[in-house]
């Protein structure tokens, strides 16, 4: 089809807008159903202007940053968003016939560095003969395989053990990638952490739904659930920090991660029954809340839980549902 309005938006590697499908009253109130980095459909091709449940017949574009008068409105053509500059450059030339050049935007360079340098890139092919580009290419290929595997597992019943194995693979990939990249802020780590969180959430839900099913394995003990939830909260905290570096503090992807943190911390506090969780959230000092120390008391943990909820609500309020009035 031809989409006259969306075709007016140019690509920017650091865009100021996002396209998403509006929600209706019948949709889940706890989540923003936005076109995000974890979507399985390409944003550049997904111009169908309808929701998966058929409630809406259009899409919307919303600003994610403050935009100066006269500044162009831009979108990110890549989906997943978190790919290396070399991959992005090649893809955009092949699919859209324009070259973004050899250097990423200045404010993103720190998240593209591999061992303190921007890997070589080409508009005609991914420069896999370059060692640094090979590192990012290999990580992206592994990630794509894990994402495809996750999508397949979610389509089948009683896959909790396989999903757990996939989550462990994500954890291994994250640790190995951080070392190979030599950059704890690399944007590819965002995509790995998001997949890991999705896998942990799917694993917990599968175990909950399997209660009473003799073919699905035993349900989780309180201790096992606490272990998974602890890992979930720590990973979500790091993901939130990286997303804010890449996307800013007002992006809907950040809202989703704050929602994860709020839910995860709530489960931790419930499981610990008034005791202080032994979890290191912000030991690095550069985290989503700009805090220099971890919560040390139950009250501090409760405050952190409430802060995450408030941030989720604040960002969500910036993206009201169905802004266009429907005509009956």
PDB file of C-alpha atoms in Angstrom:
ATOM      1  CA  UNK A   1       0.000   0.000   0.000  1.00  0.00           C
ATOM      2  CA  UNK A   2       0.877   3.693  -0.137  1.00  0.00           C
ATOM      3  CA  UNK A   3       0.904   5.530   3.188  1.00  0.00           C
ATOM      4  CA  UNK A   4       1.033   9.219   2.433  1.00  0.00           C
ATOM      5  CA  UNK A   5       1.387  10.445   6.010  1.00  0.00           C
ATOM      6  CA  UNK A   6       4.025   8.006   7.256  1.00  0.00           C
ATOM      7  CA  UNK A   7       6.069   8.394   4.082  1.00  0.00           C
ATOM      8  CA  UNK A   8       6.699  12.018   5.103  1.00  0.00           C
ATOM      9  CA  UNK A   9       8.806  10.969   8.093  1.00  0.00           C
ATOM     10  CA  UNK A  10      12.515  10.599   7.412  1.00  0.00           C
ATOM     11  CA  UNK A  11      14.787   8.186   9.226  1.00  0.00           C
ATOM     12  CA  UNK A  12      17.084   9.319  12.004  1.00  0.00           C
ATOM     13  CA  UNK A  13      19.363   7.070  14.043  1.00  0.00           C
ATOM     14  CA  UNK A  14      18.389   9.234  17.019  1.00  0.00           C
ATOM     15  CA  UNK A  15      14.714   9.937  16.199  1.00  0.00           C
ATOM     16  CA  UNK A  16      12.382  12.256  18.082  1.00  0.00           C
ATOM     17  CA  UNK A  17       9.174  10.305  17.356  1.00  0.00           C
ATOM     18  CA  UNK A  18       7.775   6.802  17.607  1.00  0.00           C
ATOM     19  CA  UNK A  19       4.942   5.090  15.757  1.00  0.00           C
ATOM     20  CA  UNK A  20       2.511   2.970  17.731  1.00  0.00           C
ATOM     21  CA  UNK A  21      -0.892   1.391  17.624  1.00  0.00           C
ATOM     22  CA  UNK A  22      -3.402   3.105  19.948  1.00  0.00           C
ATOM     23  CA  UNK A  23      -5.098   1.055  22.628  1.00  0.00           C
ATOM     24  CA  UNK A  24      -8.753   0.831  23.462  1.00  0.00           C
ATOM     25  CA  UNK A  25     -10.551   0.362  26.760  1.00  0.00           C
ATOM     26  CA  UNK A  26     -10.570  -3.394  26.163  1.00  0.00           C
ATOM     27  CA  UNK A  27      -6.777  -3.616  26.067  1.00  0.00           C
ATOM     28  CA  UNK A  28      -4.523  -4.331  29.038  1.00  0.00           C
ATOM     29  CA  UNK A  29      -4.284  -1.295  31.312  1.00  0.00           C
ATOM     30  CA  UNK A  30      -0.839  -2.259  32.619  1.00  0.00           C
ATOM     31  CA  UNK A  31       1.150  -2.064  29.397  1.00  0.00           C
ATOM     32  CA  UNK A  32       1.830   0.326  26.549  1.00  0.00           C
ATOM     33  CA  UNK A  33       1.303  -1.497  23.283  1.00  0.00           C
ATOM     34  CA  UNK A  34       3.792   0.566  21.329  1.00  0.00           C
ATOM     35  CA  UNK A  35       5.953  -0.327  18.386  1.00  0.00           C
ATOM     36  CA  UNK A  36       9.109  -1.112  20.314  1.00  0.00           C
ATOM     37  CA  UNK A  37      12.513  -2.726  19.993  1.00  0.00           C
ATOM     38  CA  UNK A  38      11.064  -6.133  20.794  1.00  0.00           C
ATOM     39  CA  UNK A  39       8.396  -6.097  18.102  1.00  0.00           C
ATOM     40  CA  UNK A  40       8.548  -8.994  15.663  1.00  0.00           C
ATOM     41  CA  UNK A  41       7.257  -6.835  12.791  1.00  0.00           C
ATOM     42  CA  UNK A  42       9.527  -4.363  11.058  1.00  0.00           C
ATOM     43  CA  UNK A  43       8.511  -0.783  11.804  1.00  0.00           C
ATOM     44  CA  UNK A  44       9.468   0.263   8.307  1.00  0.00           C
ATOM     45  CA  UNK A  45       7.093  -2.292   6.756  1.00  0.00           C
ATOM     46  CA  UNK A  46       4.362  -2.290   9.409  1.00  0.00           C
ATOM     47  CA  UNK A  47       2.253   0.523   7.996  1.00  0.00           C
ATOM     48  CA  UNK A  48      -1.035  -1.407   8.066  1.00  0.00           C
ATOM     49  CA  UNK A  49      -2.587   1.025  10.547  1.00  0.00           C
ATOM     50  CA  UNK A  50      -4.535  -1.506  12.560  1.00  0.00           C
ATOM     51  CA  UNK A  51      -4.070  -3.221  15.896  1.00  0.00           C
ATOM     52  CA  UNK A  52      -3.652  -6.958  16.256  1.00  0.00           C
ATOM     53  CA  UNK A  53      -7.091  -7.212  17.860  1.00  0.00           C
ATOM     54  CA  UNK A  54      -8.769  -5.077  15.213  1.00  0.00           C
ATOM     55  CA  UNK A  55      -9.959  -2.387  17.615  1.00  0.00           C
ATOM     56  CA  UNK A  56      -8.282   0.452  15.759  1.00  0.00           C
ATOM     57  CA  UNK A  57      -7.921   1.207  12.055  1.00  0.00           C
ATOM     58  CA  UNK A  58      -4.996   3.621  12.229  1.00  0.00           C
ATOM     59  CA  UNK A  59      -1.575   4.181  13.779  1.00  0.00           C
ATOM     60  CA  UNK A  60      -0.229   7.242  15.541  1.00  0.00           C
ATOM     61  CA  UNK A  61       3.102   9.021  15.731  1.00  0.00           C
ATOM     62  CA  UNK A  62       4.082  10.631  19.019  1.00  0.00           C
ATOM     63  CA  UNK A  63       7.060  12.737  19.984  1.00  0.00           C
ATOM     64  CA  UNK A  64       9.428  11.141  22.484  1.00  0.00           C
ATOM     65  CA  UNK A  65      11.504  14.274  23.065  1.00  0.00           C
ATOM     66  CA  UNK A  66      11.062  18.026  23.271  1.00  0.00           C
ATOM     67  CA  UNK A  67      11.163  19.300  19.674  1.00  0.00           C
ATOM     68  CA  UNK A  68      12.249  22.781  18.702  1.00  0.00           C
ATOM     69  CA  UNK A  69      10.179  24.893  16.310  1.00  0.00           C
ATOM     70  CA  UNK A  70      11.186  24.075  12.750  1.00  0.00           C
ATOM     71  CA  UNK A  71      12.914  20.817  13.708  1.00  0.00           C
ATOM     72  CA  UNK A  72      12.045  17.850  11.491  1.00  0.00           C
ATOM     73  CA  UNK A  73       9.954  15.008  12.893  1.00  0.00           C
ATOM     74  CA  UNK A  74      11.828  11.740  12.424  1.00  0.00           C
ATOM     75  CA  UNK A  75      11.324   8.005  12.951  1.00  0.00           C
ATOM     76  CA  UNK A  76      13.655   5.060  13.367  1.00  0.00           C
ATOM     77  CA  UNK A  77      13.314   2.808  10.303  1.00  0.00           C
ATOM     78  CA  UNK A  78      15.121  -0.104  11.974  1.00  0.00           C
ATOM     79  CA  UNK A  79      13.353  -2.749  13.971  1.00  0.00           C
ATOM     80  CA  UNK A  80      14.799  -4.155  16.109  1.00  0.00           C
ATOM     81  CA  UNK A  81      16.135  -0.722  16.953  1.00  0.00           C
ATOM     82  CA  UNK A  82      19.216  -1.976  18.758  1.00  0.00           C
ATOM     83  CA  UNK A  83      21.564  -2.998  15.949  1.00  0.00           C
ATOM     84  CA  UNK A  84      25.123  -1.930  15.301  1.00  0.00           C
ATOM     85  CA  UNK A  85      25.911   1.075  13.139  1.00  0.00           C
ATOM     86  CA  UNK A  86      27.485  -1.213  10.531  1.00  0.00           C
ATOM     87  CA  UNK A  87      24.313  -3.300  10.241  1.00  0.00           C
ATOM     88  CA  UNK A  88      22.113  -0.217  10.232  1.00  0.00           C
ATOM     89  CA  UNK A  89      24.145   1.452   7.488  1.00  0.00           C
ATOM     90  CA  UNK A  90      24.032  -1.587   5.192  1.00  0.00           C
ATOM     91  CA  UNK A  91      20.346  -2.268   5.750  1.00  0.00           C
ATOM     92  CA  UNK A  92      19.237   1.290   5.100  1.00  0.00           C
ATOM     93  CA  UNK A  93      21.194   1.433   1.847  1.00  0.00           C
ATOM     94  CA  UNK A  94      19.775  -1.905   0.683  1.00  0.00           C
ATOM     95  CA  UNK A  95      16.177  -1.155   1.656  1.00  0.00           C
ATOM     96  CA  UNK A  96      15.928   2.633   1.304  1.00  0.00           C
ATOM     97  CA  UNK A  97      18.875   3.640  -0.914  1.00  0.00           C
ATOM     98  CA  UNK A  98      20.467   6.218   1.375  1.00  0.00           C
ATOM     99  CA  UNK A  99      23.764   6.173   3.239  1.00  0.00           C
ATOM    100  CA  UNK A 100      23.961   7.300   6.870  1.00  0.00           C
ATOM    101  CA  UNK A 101      27.755   7.550   6.729  1.00  0.00           C
ATOM    102  CA  UNK A 102      30.546   5.981   8.709  1.00  0.00           C
ATOM    103  CA  UNK A 103      29.896   7.705  12.043  1.00  0.00           C
ATOM    104  CA  UNK A 104      26.863   7.335  14.318  1.00  0.00           C
ATOM    105  CA  UNK A 105      25.295  10.469  15.867  1.00  0.00           C
ATOM    106  CA  UNK A 106      27.618  12.174  18.341  1.00  0.00           C
ATOM    107  CA  UNK A 107      25.319  11.551  21.294  1.00  0.00           C
ATOM    108  CA  UNK A 108      25.211   7.811  20.493  1.00  0.00           C
ATOM    109  CA  UNK A 109      28.882   7.144  19.845  1.00  0.00           C
ATOM    110  CA  UNK A 110      29.523   6.032  23.397  1.00  0.00           C
ATOM    111  CA  UNK A 111      26.957   3.260  22.966  1.00  0.00           C
ATOM    112  CA  UNK A 112      28.457   2.089  19.652  1.00  0.00           C
ATOM    113  CA  UNK A 113      32.086   1.804  20.718  1.00  0.00           C
ATOM    114  CA  UNK A 114      33.781  -1.590  20.551  1.00  0.00           C
ATOM    115  CA  UNK A 115      37.049  -1.618  22.467  1.00  0.00           C
ATOM    116  CA  UNK A 116      37.059   2.214  22.400  1.00  0.00           C
ATOM    117  CA  UNK A 117      36.555   2.574  18.626  1.00  0.00           C
ATOM    118  CA  UNK A 118      33.682   2.781  16.149  1.00  0.00           C
ATOM    119  CA  UNK A 119      33.873  -0.382  14.011  1.00  0.00           C
ATOM    120  CA  UNK A 120      34.395   0.020  10.286  1.00  0.00           C
ATOM    121  CA  UNK A 121      31.233  -0.016   8.184  1.00  0.00           C
ATOM    122  CA  UNK A 122      30.188  -0.014   4.553  1.00  0.00           C
ATOM    123  CA  UNK A 123      27.042   1.084   2.741  1.00  0.00           C
ATOM    124  CA  UNK A 124      27.153  -2.012   0.546  1.00  0.00           C
ATOM    125  CA  UNK A 125      27.943  -4.787   3.011  1.00  0.00           C
ATOM    126  CA  UNK A 126      28.581  -5.446   6.676  1.00  0.00           C
ATOM    127  CA  UNK A 127      32.333  -5.184   7.166  1.00  0.00           C
ATOM    128  CA  UNK A 128      32.778  -8.631   8.691  1.00  0.00           C
ATOM    129  CA  UNK A 129      36.438  -8.671   7.714  1.00  0.00           C
ATOM    130  CA  UNK A 130      36.950  -6.082  10.460  1.00  0.00           C
ATOM    131  CA  UNK A 131      37.393  -7.733  13.855  1.00  0.00           C
ATOM    132  CA  UNK A 132      35.227  -5.230  15.745  1.00  0.00           C
ATOM    133  CA  UNK A 133      32.427  -5.458  13.165  1.00  0.00           C
ATOM    134  CA  UNK A 134      32.622  -9.241  13.334  1.00  0.00           C
ATOM    135  CA  UNK A 135      32.008  -9.061  17.084  1.00  0.00           C
ATOM    136  CA  UNK A 136      28.800  -7.054  16.695  1.00  0.00           C
ATOM    137  CA  UNK A 137      27.651  -9.137  13.711  1.00  0.00           C
ATOM    138  CA  UNK A 138      28.110 -12.389  15.624  1.00  0.00           C
ATOM    139  CA  UNK A 139      26.217 -11.020  18.623  1.00  0.00           C
ATOM    140  CA  UNK A 140      23.367  -9.849  16.382  1.00  0.00           C
ATOM    141  CA  UNK A 141      23.148 -13.209  14.649  1.00  0.00           C
ATOM    142  CA  UNK A 142      23.029 -15.043  17.976  1.00  0.00           C
ATOM    143  CA  UNK A 143      20.403 -12.633  19.263  1.00  0.00           C
ATOM    144  CA  UNK A 144      18.248 -13.100  16.183  1.00  0.00           C
ATOM    145  CA  UNK A 145      18.385 -16.873  16.601  1.00  0.00           C
ATOM    146  CA  UNK A 146      17.374 -16.610  20.269  1.00  0.00           C
ATOM    147  CA  UNK A 147      14.535 -14.194  19.428  1.00  0.00           C
ATOM    148  CA  UNK A 148      13.208 -16.578  16.776  1.00  0.00           C
ATOM    149  CA  UNK A 149      13.450 -19.446  19.249  1.00  0.00           C
ATOM    150  CA  UNK A 150      11.564 -17.432  21.869  1.00  0.00           C
ATOM    151  CA  UNK A 151       8.753 -16.686  19.426  1.00  0.00           C
ATOM    152  CA  UNK A 152       8.425 -20.386  18.613  1.00  0.00           C
ATOM    153  CA  UNK A 153       8.414 -21.457  22.266  1.00  0.00           C
ATOM    154  CA  UNK A 154       5.654 -19.004  23.125  1.00  0.00           C
ATOM    155  CA  UNK A 155       3.439 -20.672  20.518  1.00  0.00           C
ATOM    156  CA  UNK A 156       3.661 -24.090  22.196  1.00  0.00           C
ATOM    157  CA  UNK A 157       2.253 -25.303  25.552  1.00  0.00           C
ATOM    158  CA  UNK A 158       4.344 -26.700  28.410  1.00  0.00           C
ATOM    159  CA  UNK A 159       7.621 -25.113  27.308  1.00  0.00           C
ATOM    160  CA  UNK A 160       8.736 -23.729  30.668  1.00  0.00           C
ATOM    161  CA  UNK A 161      11.954 -25.759  30.820  1.00  0.00           C
ATOM    162  CA  UNK A 162      12.941 -24.758  27.289  1.00  0.00           C
ATOM    163  CA  UNK A 163      12.188 -21.108  28.056  1.00  0.00           C
ATOM    164  CA  UNK A 164      14.326 -21.328  31.186  1.00  0.00           C
ATOM    165  CA  UNK A 165      17.198 -22.733  29.107  1.00  0.00           C
ATOM    166  CA  UNK A 166      16.787 -19.852  26.666  1.00  0.00           C
ATOM    167  CA  UNK A 167      16.917 -17.355  29.531  1.00  0.00           C
ATOM    168  CA  UNK A 168      20.192 -18.864  30.715  1.00  0.00           C
ATOM    169  CA  UNK A 169      21.545 -18.558  27.174  1.00  0.00           C
ATOM    170  CA  UNK A 170      20.614 -14.873  27.238  1.00  0.00           C
ATOM    171  CA  UNK A 171      22.466 -14.421  30.513  1.00  0.00           C
ATOM    172  CA  UNK A 172      25.571 -16.087  29.079  1.00  0.00           C
ATOM    173  CA  UNK A 173      25.325 -13.990  25.920  1.00  0.00           C
ATOM    174  CA  UNK A 174      25.045 -10.793  27.970  1.00  0.00           C
ATOM    175  CA  UNK A 175      28.140 -11.533  30.053  1.00  0.00           C
ATOM    176  CA  UNK A 176      30.187 -12.680  27.073  1.00  0.00           C
ATOM    177  CA  UNK A 177      29.074  -9.758  24.896  1.00  0.00           C
ATOM    178  CA  UNK A 178      29.927  -7.181  27.542  1.00  0.00           C
ATOM    179  CA  UNK A 179      33.449  -8.572  27.654  1.00  0.00           C
ATOM    180  CA  UNK A 180      33.885  -8.876  23.876  1.00  0.00           C
ATOM    181  CA  UNK A 181      32.511  -5.386  23.237  1.00  0.00           C
ATOM    182  CA  UNK A 182      34.649  -3.815  25.945  1.00  0.00           C
ATOM    183  CA  UNK A 183      31.742  -1.458  26.557  1.00  0.00           C
ATOM    184  CA  UNK A 184      29.208  -1.959  29.357  1.00  0.00           C
ATOM    185  CA  UNK A 185      26.993   0.684  27.703  1.00  0.00           C
ATOM    186  CA  UNK A 186      26.811  -0.843  24.222  1.00  0.00           C
ATOM    187  CA  UNK A 187      23.320  -0.630  22.747  1.00  0.00           C
ATOM    188  CA  UNK A 188      23.252  -4.342  21.845  1.00  0.00           C
ATOM    189  CA  UNK A 189      23.184  -5.128  25.562  1.00  0.00           C
ATOM    190  CA  UNK A 190      19.740  -3.487  25.715  1.00  0.00           C
ATOM    191  CA  UNK A 191      18.336  -5.998  23.289  1.00  0.00           C
ATOM    192  CA  UNK A 192      19.884  -8.927  25.141  1.00  0.00           C
ATOM    193  CA  UNK A 193      18.538  -7.789  28.503  1.00  0.00           C
ATOM    194  CA  UNK A 194      15.050  -7.186  27.080  1.00  0.00           C
ATOM    195  CA  UNK A 195      14.943 -10.715  25.693  1.00  0.00           C
ATOM    196  CA  UNK A 196      16.210 -12.129  28.984  1.00  0.00           C
ATOM    197  CA  UNK A 197      13.467 -10.314  30.921  1.00  0.00           C
ATOM    198  CA  UNK A 198      10.811 -11.510  28.499  1.00  0.00           C
ATOM    199  CA  UNK A 199      12.082 -15.072  28.895  1.00  0.00           C
ATOM    200  CA  UNK A 200      12.021 -14.886  32.710  1.00  0.00           C
ATOM    201  CA  UNK A 201       8.516 -13.460  32.675  1.00  0.00           C
ATOM    202  CA  UNK A 202       7.328 -16.157  30.254  1.00  0.00           C
ATOM    203  CA  UNK A 203       8.962 -18.843  32.422  1.00  0.00           C
ATOM    204  CA  UNK A 204       7.200 -17.651  35.582  1.00  0.00           C
ATOM    205  CA  UNK A 205       3.851 -17.420  33.801  1.00  0.00           C
ATOM    206  CA  UNK A 206       4.301 -20.881  32.314  1.00  0.00           C
ATOM    207  CA  UNK A 207       5.036 -22.343  35.741  1.00  0.00           C
ATOM    208  CA  UNK A 208       1.967 -20.622  37.180  1.00  0.00           C
ATOM    209  CA  UNK A 209      -0.283 -21.929  34.422  1.00  0.00           C
ATOM    210  CA  UNK A 210       1.201 -25.420  34.766  1.00  0.00           C
ATOM    211  CA  UNK A 211       0.018 -25.930  38.327  1.00  0.00           C
ATOM    212  CA  UNK A 212      -1.809 -29.231  38.452  1.00  0.00           C
ATOM    213  CA  UNK A 213      -0.523 -30.380  35.064  1.00  0.00           C
ATOM    214  CA  UNK A 214       1.431 -33.579  35.612  1.00  0.00           C
ATOM    215  CA  UNK A 215       3.128 -33.274  32.203  1.00  0.00           C
ATOM    216  CA  UNK A 216       4.394 -29.764  32.848  1.00  0.00           C
ATOM    217  CA  UNK A 217       6.796 -30.455  35.699  1.00  0.00           C
ATOM    218  CA  UNK A 218       6.713 -29.258  39.279  1.00  0.00           C
ATOM    219  CA  UNK A 219       5.685 -25.745  40.190  1.00  0.00           C
ATOM    220  CA  UNK A 220       8.274 -23.376  41.631  1.00  0.00           C
ATOM    221  CA  UNK A 221       8.960 -23.230  45.335  1.00  0.00           C
ATOM    222  CA  UNK A 222       8.957 -19.871  47.096  1.00  0.00           C
ATOM    223  CA  UNK A 223      12.758 -19.933  47.169  1.00  0.00           C
ATOM    224  CA  UNK A 224      13.018 -20.742  43.449  1.00  0.00           C
ATOM    225  CA  UNK A 225      10.569 -17.984  42.589  1.00  0.00           C
ATOM    226  CA  UNK A 226      12.584 -15.575  44.738  1.00  0.00           C
ATOM    227  CA  UNK A 227      15.777 -16.474  42.881  1.00  0.00           C
ATOM    228  CA  UNK A 228      14.210 -15.822  39.478  1.00  0.00           C
ATOM    229  CA  UNK A 229      12.594 -12.586  40.675  1.00  0.00           C
ATOM    230  CA  UNK A 230      15.883 -11.322  42.113  1.00  0.00           C
ATOM    231  CA  UNK A 231      17.638 -11.884  38.801  1.00  0.00           C
ATOM    232  CA  UNK A 232      14.708 -10.232  37.024  1.00  0.00           C
ATOM    233  CA  UNK A 233      14.904  -7.073  39.150  1.00  0.00           C
ATOM    234  CA  UNK A 234      18.687  -6.742  38.766  1.00  0.00           C
ATOM    235  CA  UNK A 235      18.489  -7.175  34.977  1.00  0.00           C
ATOM    236  CA  UNK A 236      15.578  -4.737  34.708  1.00  0.00           C
ATOM    237  CA  UNK A 237      17.517  -2.134  36.689  1.00  0.00           C
ATOM    238  CA  UNK A 238      20.481  -2.382  34.311  1.00  0.00           C
ATOM    239  CA  UNK A 239      18.179  -2.336  31.288  1.00  0.00           C
ATOM    240  CA  UNK A 240      16.495   0.831  32.544  1.00  0.00           C
ATOM    241  CA  UNK A 241      19.862   2.546  32.953  1.00  0.00           C
ATOM    242  CA  UNK A 242      20.916   1.673  29.397  1.00  0.00           C
ATOM    243  CA  UNK A 243      17.570   2.618  27.870  1.00  0.00           C
ATOM    244  CA  UNK A 244      17.682   6.061  29.459  1.00  0.00           C
ATOM    245  CA  UNK A 245      21.183   6.561  28.028  1.00  0.00           C
ATOM    246  CA  UNK A 246      19.954   5.647  24.549  1.00  0.00           C
ATOM    247  CA  UNK A 247      16.364   6.886  24.478  1.00  0.00           C
ATOM    248  CA  UNK A 248      16.043   9.515  27.190  1.00  0.00           C
ATOM    249  CA  UNK A 249      13.775   9.616  30.226  1.00  0.00           C
ATOM    250  CA  UNK A 250      10.434   9.993  28.426  1.00  0.00           C
ATOM    251  CA  UNK A 251      10.426   7.026  26.058  1.00  0.00           C
ATOM    252  CA  UNK A 252       7.676   4.345  26.286  1.00  0.00           C
ATOM    253  CA  UNK A 253      10.270   1.553  26.320  1.00  0.00           C
ATOM    254  CA  UNK A 254      11.597   3.074  29.550  1.00  0.00           C
ATOM    255  CA  UNK A 255       8.048   3.092  30.927  1.00  0.00           C
ATOM    256  CA  UNK A 256       7.739  -0.614  30.230  1.00  0.00           C
ATOM    257  CA  UNK A 257      10.939  -1.356  32.107  1.00  0.00           C
ATOM    258  CA  UNK A 258       9.864   0.785  35.073  1.00  0.00           C
ATOM    259  CA  UNK A 259       6.677  -1.274  35.089  1.00  0.00           C
ATOM    260  CA  UNK A 260       8.786  -4.449  35.204  1.00  0.00           C
ATOM    261  CA  UNK A 261      10.822  -3.039  38.091  1.00  0.00           C
ATOM    262  CA  UNK A 262       7.722  -2.026  40.021  1.00  0.00           C
ATOM    263  CA  UNK A 263       6.183  -5.476  39.654  1.00  0.00           C
ATOM    264  CA  UNK A 264       9.459  -7.277  40.406  1.00  0.00           C
ATOM    265  CA  UNK A 265      10.283  -5.273  43.526  1.00  0.00           C
ATOM    266  CA  UNK A 266       6.735  -5.807  44.761  1.00  0.00           C
ATOM    267  CA  UNK A 267       7.133  -9.579  44.457  1.00  0.00           C
ATOM    268  CA  UNK A 268      10.501  -9.414  46.239  1.00  0.00           C
ATOM    269  CA  UNK A 269       9.047  -7.472  49.162  1.00  0.00           C
ATOM    270  CA  UNK A 270       6.114  -9.863  49.430  1.00  0.00           C
ATOM    271  CA  UNK A 271       8.372 -12.908  49.410  1.00  0.00           C
ATOM    272  CA  UNK A 272      10.663 -11.430  52.068  1.00  0.00           C
ATOM    273  CA  UNK A 273       7.746 -10.650  54.397  1.00  0.00           C
ATOM    274  CA  UNK A 274       9.114  -7.422  55.825  1.00  0.00           C
ATOM    275  CA  UNK A 275      12.794  -8.378  55.655  1.00  0.00           C
ATOM    276  CA  UNK A 276      15.335  -6.507  53.536  1.00  0.00           C
ATOM    277  CA  UNK A 277      16.022  -8.222  50.166  1.00  0.00           C
ATOM    278  CA  UNK A 278      19.693  -9.043  49.694  1.00  0.00           C
ATOM    279  CA  UNK A 279      19.874  -7.576  46.192  1.00  0.00           C
ATOM    280  CA  UNK A 280      22.454  -5.224  44.694  1.00  0.00           C
ATOM    281  CA  UNK A 281      20.613  -2.917  42.309  1.00  0.00           C
ATOM    282  CA  UNK A 282      22.756   0.167  41.991  1.00  0.00           C
ATOM    283  CA  UNK A 283      26.234  -0.832  43.062  1.00  0.00           C
ATOM    284  CA  UNK A 284      27.747   0.753  39.949  1.00  0.00           C
ATOM    285  CA  UNK A 285      26.553   4.209  40.930  1.00  0.00           C
ATOM    286  CA  UNK A 286      25.256   5.098  37.439  1.00  0.00           C
ATOM    287  CA  UNK A 287      21.729   3.833  37.384  1.00  0.00           C
ATOM    288  CA  UNK A 288      18.232   4.812  36.382  1.00  0.00           C
ATOM    289  CA  UNK A 289      17.465   6.671  39.604  1.00  0.00           C
ATOM    290  CA  UNK A 290      20.844   8.427  39.882  1.00  0.00           C
ATOM    291  CA  UNK A 291      21.208   6.783  43.262  1.00  0.00           C
ATOM    292  CA  UNK A 292      24.664   6.047  44.632  1.00  0.00           C
ATOM    293  CA  UNK A 293      23.674   3.316  47.074  1.00  0.00           C
ATOM    294  CA  UNK A 294      21.384   0.314  47.144  1.00  0.00           C
ATOM    295  CA  UNK A 295      18.211   0.360  49.279  1.00  0.00           C
ATOM    296  CA  UNK A 296      19.256  -0.712  52.780  1.00  0.00           C
ATOM    297  CA  UNK A 297      15.934  -1.015  54.565  1.00  0.00           C
ATOM    298  CA  UNK A 298      12.440  -2.285  53.874  1.00  0.00           C
ATOM    299  CA  UNK A 299      11.226   1.324  53.828  1.00  0.00           C
ATOM    300  CA  UNK A 300      13.841   2.290  51.226  1.00  0.00           C
ATOM    301  CA  UNK A 301      12.856  -0.676  49.084  1.00  0.00           C
ATOM    302  CA  UNK A 302       9.203   0.345  49.347  1.00  0.00           C
ATOM    303  CA  UNK A 303      10.133   3.863  48.266  1.00  0.00           C
ATOM    304  CA  UNK A 304      12.013   2.461  45.270  1.00  0.00           C
ATOM    305  CA  UNK A 305       8.988   0.358  44.357  1.00  0.00           C
ATOM    306  CA  UNK A 306       6.772   3.442  44.519  1.00  0.00           C
ATOM    307  CA  UNK A 307       9.267   5.523  42.496  1.00  0.00           C
ATOM    308  CA  UNK A 308       9.211   2.971  39.679  1.00  0.00           C
ATOM    309  CA  UNK A 309       5.413   2.999  39.650  1.00  0.00           C
ATOM    310  CA  UNK A 310       5.342   6.807  39.549  1.00  0.00           C
ATOM    311  CA  UNK A 311       7.822   6.895  36.676  1.00  0.00           C
ATOM    312  CA  UNK A 312       5.764   4.343  34.761  1.00  0.00           C
ATOM    313  CA  UNK A 313       2.625   6.415  35.292  1.00  0.00           C
ATOM    314  CA  UNK A 314       4.408   9.666  34.397  1.00  0.00           C
ATOM    315  CA  UNK A 315       5.731   8.384  31.082  1.00  0.00           C
ATOM    316  CA  UNK A 316       2.493   6.563  30.253  1.00  0.00           C
ATOM    317  CA  UNK A 317       0.560   9.807  30.704  1.00  0.00           C
ATOM    318  CA  UNK A 318       2.648  11.353  27.911  1.00  0.00           C
ATOM    319  CA  UNK A 319       1.177   8.840  25.447  1.00  0.00           C
ATOM    320  CA  UNK A 320      -2.627   8.982  25.863  1.00  0.00           C
ATOM    321  CA  UNK A 321      -4.601   6.299  24.103  1.00  0.00           C
ATOM    322  CA  UNK A 322      -6.596   6.938  20.932  1.00  0.00           C
ATOM    323  CA  UNK A 323      -5.799  10.616  20.587  1.00  0.00           C
ATOM    324  CA  UNK A 324      -7.837  10.810  17.403  1.00  0.00           C
ATOM    325  CA  UNK A 325     -11.571  10.960  18.072  1.00  0.00           C
ATOM    326  CA  UNK A 326     -13.282   8.063  16.387  1.00  0.00           C
ATOM    327  CA  UNK A 327     -16.352   8.749  14.340  1.00  0.00           C
ATOM    328  CA  UNK A 328     -19.362   6.557  14.811  1.00  0.00           C
TER     329      UNK A 328
END
